[in-house]
Amino acid sequence: MDIPAELLAKVELAIDQNDITTLRTVLDQLQPFDIAEILEELSQDRQITLIDSISPVVAAEAIVYLEPIEQYRIFDGLPEKKMKTILELLSSDDVVDLVAAIHPHQAERLVGWLPQSYLDKIRALMSYPENTAGSLATFDYISARESWTASQTLAHIRKVGNAPESISYVYVLDARGHLVGVASLRSLIMAPP
């Protein structure tokens, strides 16, 4: 989508006038990719204001469409609490891409905000050489217990579905956490409850 000039002007005016209500109303009608395209047209100060004005979930969904250097510039200007929240909402492979693209000192500062358990996942992914299967992997996935019904599994997906970058499959685990099967999202939707 090429950003219409009048839409961009409306967003810039709302930011300049600190009219967060209008800004949110305009942005609520857009998809994350469209918000990212708007971000690309804004000055850094306006980018930071826009990201700080929207929910962390929407901000995380939009920011992944930007180049890592642009992502870092925005993170660097955000209030600490907002930056940490958005960073934690990004999928592990998106964080790895960001950290790998910026200066090591900048990367160390960013990852220092992550909880230790999440940081361990990031470091594990970063240990794989670039362009290998391991470097492309993610720790973010949906799993279900083998005793759950389709209805229970779909309820679980609705509850935790924002964590993974995409959901195509649900990994079915036994009581010990061992993989016993894989179910496609399509098969779950079509299955009797």
PDB file of C-alpha atoms in Angstrom:
ATOM      1  CA  MET A   1       0.000   0.000   0.000  1.00  0.00           C
ATOM      2  CA  ASP A   2       1.392   3.364  -0.945  1.00  0.00           C
ATOM      3  CA  ILE A   3       0.539   5.633   1.921  1.00  0.00           C
ATOM      4  CA  PRO A   4      -1.934   8.274   0.754  1.00  0.00           C
ATOM      5  CA  ALA A   5      -0.582  11.773   1.368  1.00  0.00           C
ATOM      6  CA  GLU A   6      -3.721  12.787   3.288  1.00  0.00           C
ATOM      7  CA  LEU A   7      -3.371   9.796   5.648  1.00  0.00           C
ATOM      8  CA  LEU A   8       0.278  10.581   6.304  1.00  0.00           C
ATOM      9  CA  ALA A   9      -0.571  14.263   6.868  1.00  0.00           C
ATOM     10  CA  LYS A  10      -3.327  13.268   9.331  1.00  0.00           C
ATOM     11  CA  VAL A  11      -0.917  11.051  11.282  1.00  0.00           C
ATOM     12  CA  GLU A  12       1.777  13.748  11.345  1.00  0.00           C
ATOM     13  CA  LEU A  13      -0.714  16.390  12.491  1.00  0.00           C
ATOM     14  CA  ALA A  14      -2.025  14.128  15.269  1.00  0.00           C
ATOM     15  CA  ILE A  15       1.544  13.467  16.435  1.00  0.00           C
ATOM     16  CA  ASP A  16       2.529  17.150  16.257  1.00  0.00           C
ATOM     17  CA  GLN A  17      -0.576  18.198  18.206  1.00  0.00           C
ATOM     18  CA  ASN A  18      -0.111  15.317  20.662  1.00  0.00           C
ATOM     19  CA  ASP A  19      -3.639  14.173  19.751  1.00  0.00           C
ATOM     20  CA  ILE A  20      -3.177  10.552  20.785  1.00  0.00           C
ATOM     21  CA  THR A  21      -6.905   9.780  20.515  1.00  0.00           C
ATOM     22  CA  THR A  22      -7.023  10.740  16.834  1.00  0.00           C
ATOM     23  CA  LEU A  23      -3.724   8.972  16.180  1.00  0.00           C
ATOM     24  CA  ARG A  24      -4.998   5.731  17.709  1.00  0.00           C
ATOM     25  CA  THR A  25      -8.315   6.011  15.844  1.00  0.00           C
ATOM     26  CA  VAL A  26      -6.489   6.349  12.516  1.00  0.00           C
ATOM     27  CA  LEU A  27      -4.005   3.570  13.252  1.00  0.00           C
ATOM     28  CA  ASP A  28      -6.675   1.162  14.567  1.00  0.00           C
ATOM     29  CA  GLN A  29      -8.038   0.967  11.023  1.00  0.00           C
ATOM     30  CA  LEU A  30      -4.686  -0.156   9.579  1.00  0.00           C
ATOM     31  CA  GLN A  31      -2.789  -3.430   9.430  1.00  0.00           C
ATOM     32  CA  PRO A  32       0.681  -3.640  11.043  1.00  0.00           C
ATOM     33  CA  PHE A  33       2.375  -3.586   7.618  1.00  0.00           C
ATOM     34  CA  ASP A  34       0.594  -0.340   6.779  1.00  0.00           C
ATOM     35  CA  ILE A  35       1.683   1.175  10.097  1.00  0.00           C
ATOM     36  CA  ALA A  36       5.261   0.167   9.265  1.00  0.00           C
ATOM     37  CA  GLU A  37       4.979   1.947   5.922  1.00  0.00           C
ATOM     38  CA  ILE A  38       3.823   5.078   7.719  1.00  0.00           C
ATOM     39  CA  LEU A  39       6.733   4.749  10.146  1.00  0.00           C
ATOM     40  CA  GLU A  40       9.156   4.691   7.215  1.00  0.00           C
ATOM     41  CA  GLU A  41       7.849   8.102   6.103  1.00  0.00           C
ATOM     42  CA  LEU A  42       8.159   9.769   9.515  1.00  0.00           C
ATOM     43  CA  SER A  43      11.069  11.500  11.217  1.00  0.00           C
ATOM     44  CA  GLN A  44      12.678   9.586  14.072  1.00  0.00           C
ATOM     45  CA  ASP A  45      10.955  11.734  16.715  1.00  0.00           C
ATOM     46  CA  ARG A  46       7.572  11.107  15.130  1.00  0.00           C
ATOM     47  CA  GLN A  47       8.315   7.379  14.806  1.00  0.00           C
ATOM     48  CA  ILE A  48       9.042   7.187  18.515  1.00  0.00           C
ATOM     49  CA  THR A  49       5.892   9.128  19.396  1.00  0.00           C
ATOM     50  CA  LEU A  50       3.759   6.892  17.161  1.00  0.00           C
ATOM     51  CA  ILE A  51       5.164   3.650  18.600  1.00  0.00           C
ATOM     52  CA  ASP A  52       4.865   4.977  22.145  1.00  0.00           C
ATOM     53  CA  SER A  53       1.213   5.889  21.497  1.00  0.00           C
ATOM     54  CA  ILE A  54      -0.038   2.482  20.378  1.00  0.00           C
ATOM     55  CA  SER A  55      -0.376  -0.789  22.225  1.00  0.00           C
ATOM     56  CA  PRO A  56       2.815  -2.807  22.635  1.00  0.00           C
ATOM     57  CA  VAL A  57       1.271  -5.725  20.718  1.00  0.00           C
ATOM     58  CA  VAL A  58       0.481  -3.590  17.657  1.00  0.00           C
ATOM     59  CA  ALA A  59       3.860  -1.865  17.956  1.00  0.00           C
ATOM     60  CA  ALA A  60       5.656  -5.231  17.958  1.00  0.00           C
ATOM     61  CA  GLU A  61       3.611  -6.432  14.975  1.00  0.00           C
ATOM     62  CA  ALA A  62       4.454  -3.274  12.998  1.00  0.00           C
ATOM     63  CA  ILE A  63       8.090  -2.808  13.921  1.00  0.00           C
ATOM     64  CA  VAL A  64       9.150  -6.187  12.519  1.00  0.00           C
ATOM     65  CA  TYR A  65       8.520  -4.853   9.005  1.00  0.00           C
ATOM     66  CA  LEU A  66      11.247  -2.234   9.453  1.00  0.00           C
ATOM     67  CA  GLU A  67      14.949  -2.717   8.854  1.00  0.00           C
ATOM     68  CA  PRO A  68      16.841  -3.679  12.040  1.00  0.00           C
ATOM     69  CA  ILE A  69      18.769  -0.379  12.167  1.00  0.00           C
ATOM     70  CA  GLU A  70      15.460   1.530  12.035  1.00  0.00           C
ATOM     71  CA  GLN A  71      14.045  -0.769  14.714  1.00  0.00           C
ATOM     72  CA  TYR A  72      17.004  -0.007  16.951  1.00  0.00           C
ATOM     73  CA  ARG A  73      16.682   3.756  16.464  1.00  0.00           C
ATOM     74  CA  ILE A  74      13.066   3.558  17.589  1.00  0.00           C
ATOM     75  CA  PHE A  75      13.869   1.303  20.561  1.00  0.00           C
ATOM     76  CA  ASP A  76      16.677   3.639  21.583  1.00  0.00           C
ATOM     77  CA  GLY A  77      14.262   6.582  21.855  1.00  0.00           C
ATOM     78  CA  LEU A  78      11.400   4.845  23.627  1.00  0.00           C
ATOM     79  CA  PRO A  79      10.789   4.954  27.360  1.00  0.00           C
ATOM     80  CA  GLU A  80      12.487   1.969  28.967  1.00  0.00           C
ATOM     81  CA  LYS A  81       9.289   0.223  30.059  1.00  0.00           C
ATOM     82  CA  LYS A  82       7.683   0.435  26.594  1.00  0.00           C
ATOM     83  CA  MET A  83      10.876  -0.699  24.875  1.00  0.00           C
ATOM     84  CA  LYS A  84      11.241  -3.726  27.134  1.00  0.00           C
ATOM     85  CA  THR A  85       7.596  -4.718  26.646  1.00  0.00           C
ATOM     86  CA  ILE A  86       7.781  -4.493  22.842  1.00  0.00           C
ATOM     87  CA  LEU A  87      11.116  -6.291  22.736  1.00  0.00           C
ATOM     88  CA  GLU A  88       9.698  -9.179  24.776  1.00  0.00           C
ATOM     89  CA  LEU A  89       6.727  -9.436  22.391  1.00  0.00           C
ATOM     90  CA  LEU A  90       8.935  -9.923  19.339  1.00  0.00           C
ATOM     91  CA  SER A  91       9.503 -13.486  18.224  1.00  0.00           C
ATOM     92  CA  SER A  92      12.903 -14.881  19.117  1.00  0.00           C
ATOM     93  CA  ASP A  93      14.028 -15.013  15.495  1.00  0.00           C
ATOM     94  CA  ASP A  94      13.090 -11.337  15.007  1.00  0.00           C
ATOM     95  CA  VAL A  95      15.173 -10.404  18.054  1.00  0.00           C
ATOM     96  CA  VAL A  96      18.091 -12.440  16.683  1.00  0.00           C
ATOM     97  CA  ASP A  97      17.827 -10.606  13.342  1.00  0.00           C
ATOM     98  CA  LEU A  98      17.829  -7.260  15.158  1.00  0.00           C
ATOM     99  CA  VAL A  99      20.741  -8.110  17.442  1.00  0.00           C
ATOM    100  CA  ALA A 100      22.799  -9.522  14.575  1.00  0.00           C
ATOM    101  CA  ALA A 101      22.348  -6.365  12.481  1.00  0.00           C
ATOM    102  CA  ILE A 102      23.360  -3.722  14.998  1.00  0.00           C
ATOM    103  CA  HIS A 103      26.645  -2.843  16.671  1.00  0.00           C
ATOM    104  CA  PRO A 104      27.624  -5.295  19.450  1.00  0.00           C
ATOM    105  CA  HIS A 105      27.459  -2.552  22.107  1.00  0.00           C
ATOM    106  CA  GLN A 106      23.939  -1.637  21.008  1.00  0.00           C
ATOM    107  CA  ALA A 107      22.977  -5.310  20.928  1.00  0.00           C
ATOM    108  CA  GLU A 108      24.318  -5.899  24.424  1.00  0.00           C
ATOM    109  CA  ARG A 109      22.276  -2.963  25.720  1.00  0.00           C
ATOM    110  CA  LEU A 110      19.087  -4.313  24.126  1.00  0.00           C
ATOM    111  CA  VAL A 111      19.462  -7.907  25.230  1.00  0.00           C
ATOM    112  CA  GLY A 112      20.275  -6.684  28.719  1.00  0.00           C
ATOM    113  CA  TRP A 113      16.596  -5.753  29.046  1.00  0.00           C
ATOM    114  CA  LEU A 114      15.364  -9.260  28.267  1.00  0.00           C
ATOM    115  CA  PRO A 115      14.399 -11.742  30.984  1.00  0.00           C
ATOM    116  CA  GLN A 116      17.089 -14.396  31.465  1.00  0.00           C
ATOM    117  CA  SER A 117      14.928 -17.248  30.132  1.00  0.00           C
ATOM    118  CA  TYR A 118      14.239 -15.341  26.898  1.00  0.00           C
ATOM    119  CA  LEU A 119      17.862 -14.247  26.644  1.00  0.00           C
ATOM    120  CA  ASP A 120      18.961 -17.886  26.856  1.00  0.00           C
ATOM    121  CA  LYS A 121      16.737 -18.694  23.853  1.00  0.00           C
ATOM    122  CA  ILE A 122      18.185 -15.771  21.883  1.00  0.00           C
ATOM    123  CA  ARG A 123      21.772 -16.792  22.633  1.00  0.00           C
ATOM    124  CA  ALA A 124      21.008 -20.385  21.637  1.00  0.00           C
ATOM    125  CA  LEU A 125      19.644 -19.244  18.273  1.00  0.00           C
ATOM    126  CA  MET A 126      22.622 -16.942  17.753  1.00  0.00           C
ATOM    127  CA  SER A 127      25.049 -19.819  18.244  1.00  0.00           C
ATOM    128  CA  TYR A 128      24.122 -21.283  14.843  1.00  0.00           C
ATOM    129  CA  PRO A 129      26.022 -20.137  11.734  1.00  0.00           C
ATOM    130  CA  GLU A 130      24.122 -17.753   9.451  1.00  0.00           C
ATOM    131  CA  ASN A 131      21.858 -19.375   6.813  1.00  0.00           C
ATOM    132  CA  THR A 132      21.725 -22.750   8.564  1.00  0.00           C
ATOM    133  CA  ALA A 133      18.492 -24.414   9.643  1.00  0.00           C
ATOM    134  CA  GLY A 134      19.315 -23.658  13.282  1.00  0.00           C
ATOM    135  CA  SER A 135      19.741 -19.953  12.583  1.00  0.00           C
ATOM    136  CA  LEU A 136      16.311 -19.849  10.947  1.00  0.00           C
ATOM    137  CA  ALA A 137      14.572 -21.705  13.784  1.00  0.00           C
ATOM    138  CA  THR A 138      12.394 -20.210  16.458  1.00  0.00           C
ATOM    139  CA  PHE A 139      11.512 -21.265  19.985  1.00  0.00           C
ATOM    140  CA  ASP A 140       8.047 -19.777  19.654  1.00  0.00           C
ATOM    141  CA  TYR A 141       5.451 -22.420  18.880  1.00  0.00           C
ATOM    142  CA  ILE A 142       2.119 -23.730  20.111  1.00  0.00           C
ATOM    143  CA  SER A 143       1.893 -27.091  21.828  1.00  0.00           C
ATOM    144  CA  ALA A 144      -1.098 -29.015  23.141  1.00  0.00           C
ATOM    145  CA  ARG A 145      -1.561 -32.056  25.313  1.00  0.00           C
ATOM    146  CA  GLU A 146      -2.568 -35.238  23.568  1.00  0.00           C
ATOM    147  CA  SER A 147      -5.616 -35.594  25.843  1.00  0.00           C
ATOM    148  CA  TRP A 148      -7.106 -32.235  24.815  1.00  0.00           C
ATOM    149  CA  THR A 149     -10.112 -31.963  22.550  1.00  0.00           C
ATOM    150  CA  ALA A 150     -10.080 -29.770  19.453  1.00  0.00           C
ATOM    151  CA  SER A 151     -12.187 -27.230  21.380  1.00  0.00           C
ATOM    152  CA  GLN A 152      -9.721 -27.124  24.283  1.00  0.00           C
ATOM    153  CA  THR A 153      -6.789 -26.768  21.888  1.00  0.00           C
ATOM    154  CA  LEU A 154      -8.433 -23.877  20.016  1.00  0.00           C
ATOM    155  CA  ALA A 155      -9.179 -22.153  23.341  1.00  0.00           C
ATOM    156  CA  HIS A 156      -5.508 -22.572  24.265  1.00  0.00           C
ATOM    157  CA  ILE A 157      -4.426 -21.088  20.912  1.00  0.00           C
ATOM    158  CA  ARG A 158      -6.679 -18.077  21.489  1.00  0.00           C
ATOM    159  CA  LYS A 159      -5.106 -17.610  24.908  1.00  0.00           C
ATOM    160  CA  VAL A 160      -1.414 -17.893  23.911  1.00  0.00           C
ATOM    161  CA  GLY A 161      -1.563 -17.363  20.149  1.00  0.00           C
ATOM    162  CA  ASN A 162       0.101 -13.943  20.160  1.00  0.00           C
ATOM    163  CA  ALA A 163       3.493 -15.370  21.157  1.00  0.00           C
ATOM    164  CA  PRO A 164       4.437 -17.261  17.988  1.00  0.00           C
ATOM    165  CA  GLU A 165       5.122 -15.319  14.833  1.00  0.00           C
ATOM    166  CA  SER A 166       2.787 -17.573  12.880  1.00  0.00           C
ATOM    167  CA  ILE A 167       0.630 -20.531  13.686  1.00  0.00           C
ATOM    168  CA  SER A 168       0.354 -23.280  11.103  1.00  0.00           C
ATOM    169  CA  TYR A 169       0.808 -26.331  13.261  1.00  0.00           C
ATOM    170  CA  VAL A 170       0.206 -27.375  16.830  1.00  0.00           C
ATOM    171  CA  TYR A 171       2.728 -29.778  18.314  1.00  0.00           C
ATOM    172  CA  VAL A 172       1.043 -32.510  20.368  1.00  0.00           C
ATOM    173  CA  LEU A 173       2.938 -33.587  23.488  1.00  0.00           C
ATOM    174  CA  ASP A 174       2.459 -36.458  25.909  1.00  0.00           C
ATOM    175  CA  ALA A 175       2.474 -36.070  29.703  1.00  0.00           C
ATOM    176  CA  ARG A 176       6.305 -36.121  29.730  1.00  0.00           C
ATOM    177  CA  GLY A 177       6.577 -33.385  27.099  1.00  0.00           C
ATOM    178  CA  HIS A 178       7.605 -35.695  24.277  1.00  0.00           C
ATOM    179  CA  LEU A 179       6.350 -35.007  20.771  1.00  0.00           C
ATOM    180  CA  VAL A 180       3.673 -37.520  19.783  1.00  0.00           C
ATOM    181  CA  GLY A 181       2.176 -35.768  16.780  1.00  0.00           C
ATOM    182  CA  VAL A 182       1.535 -32.621  14.800  1.00  0.00           C
ATOM    183  CA  ALA A 183      -1.862 -31.155  13.932  1.00  0.00           C
ATOM    184  CA  SER A 184      -2.405 -28.485  11.309  1.00  0.00           C
ATOM    185  CA  LEU A 185      -4.453 -25.485  12.274  1.00  0.00           C
ATOM    186  CA  ARG A 186      -6.795 -26.313   9.396  1.00  0.00           C
ATOM    187  CA  SER A 187      -7.440 -29.804  10.777  1.00  0.00           C
ATOM    188  CA  LEU A 188      -8.216 -28.351  14.223  1.00  0.00           C
ATOM    189  CA  ILE A 189     -10.662 -25.818  12.814  1.00  0.00           C
ATOM    190  CA  MET A 190     -12.442 -28.489  10.777  1.00  0.00           C
ATOM    191  CA  ALA A 191     -12.514 -31.113  13.568  1.00  0.00           C
ATOM    192  CA  PRO A 192     -15.586 -31.651  15.740  1.00  0.00           C
ATOM    193  CA  PRO A 193     -15.189 -29.842  19.075  1.00  0.00           C
TER     194      PRO A 193
END
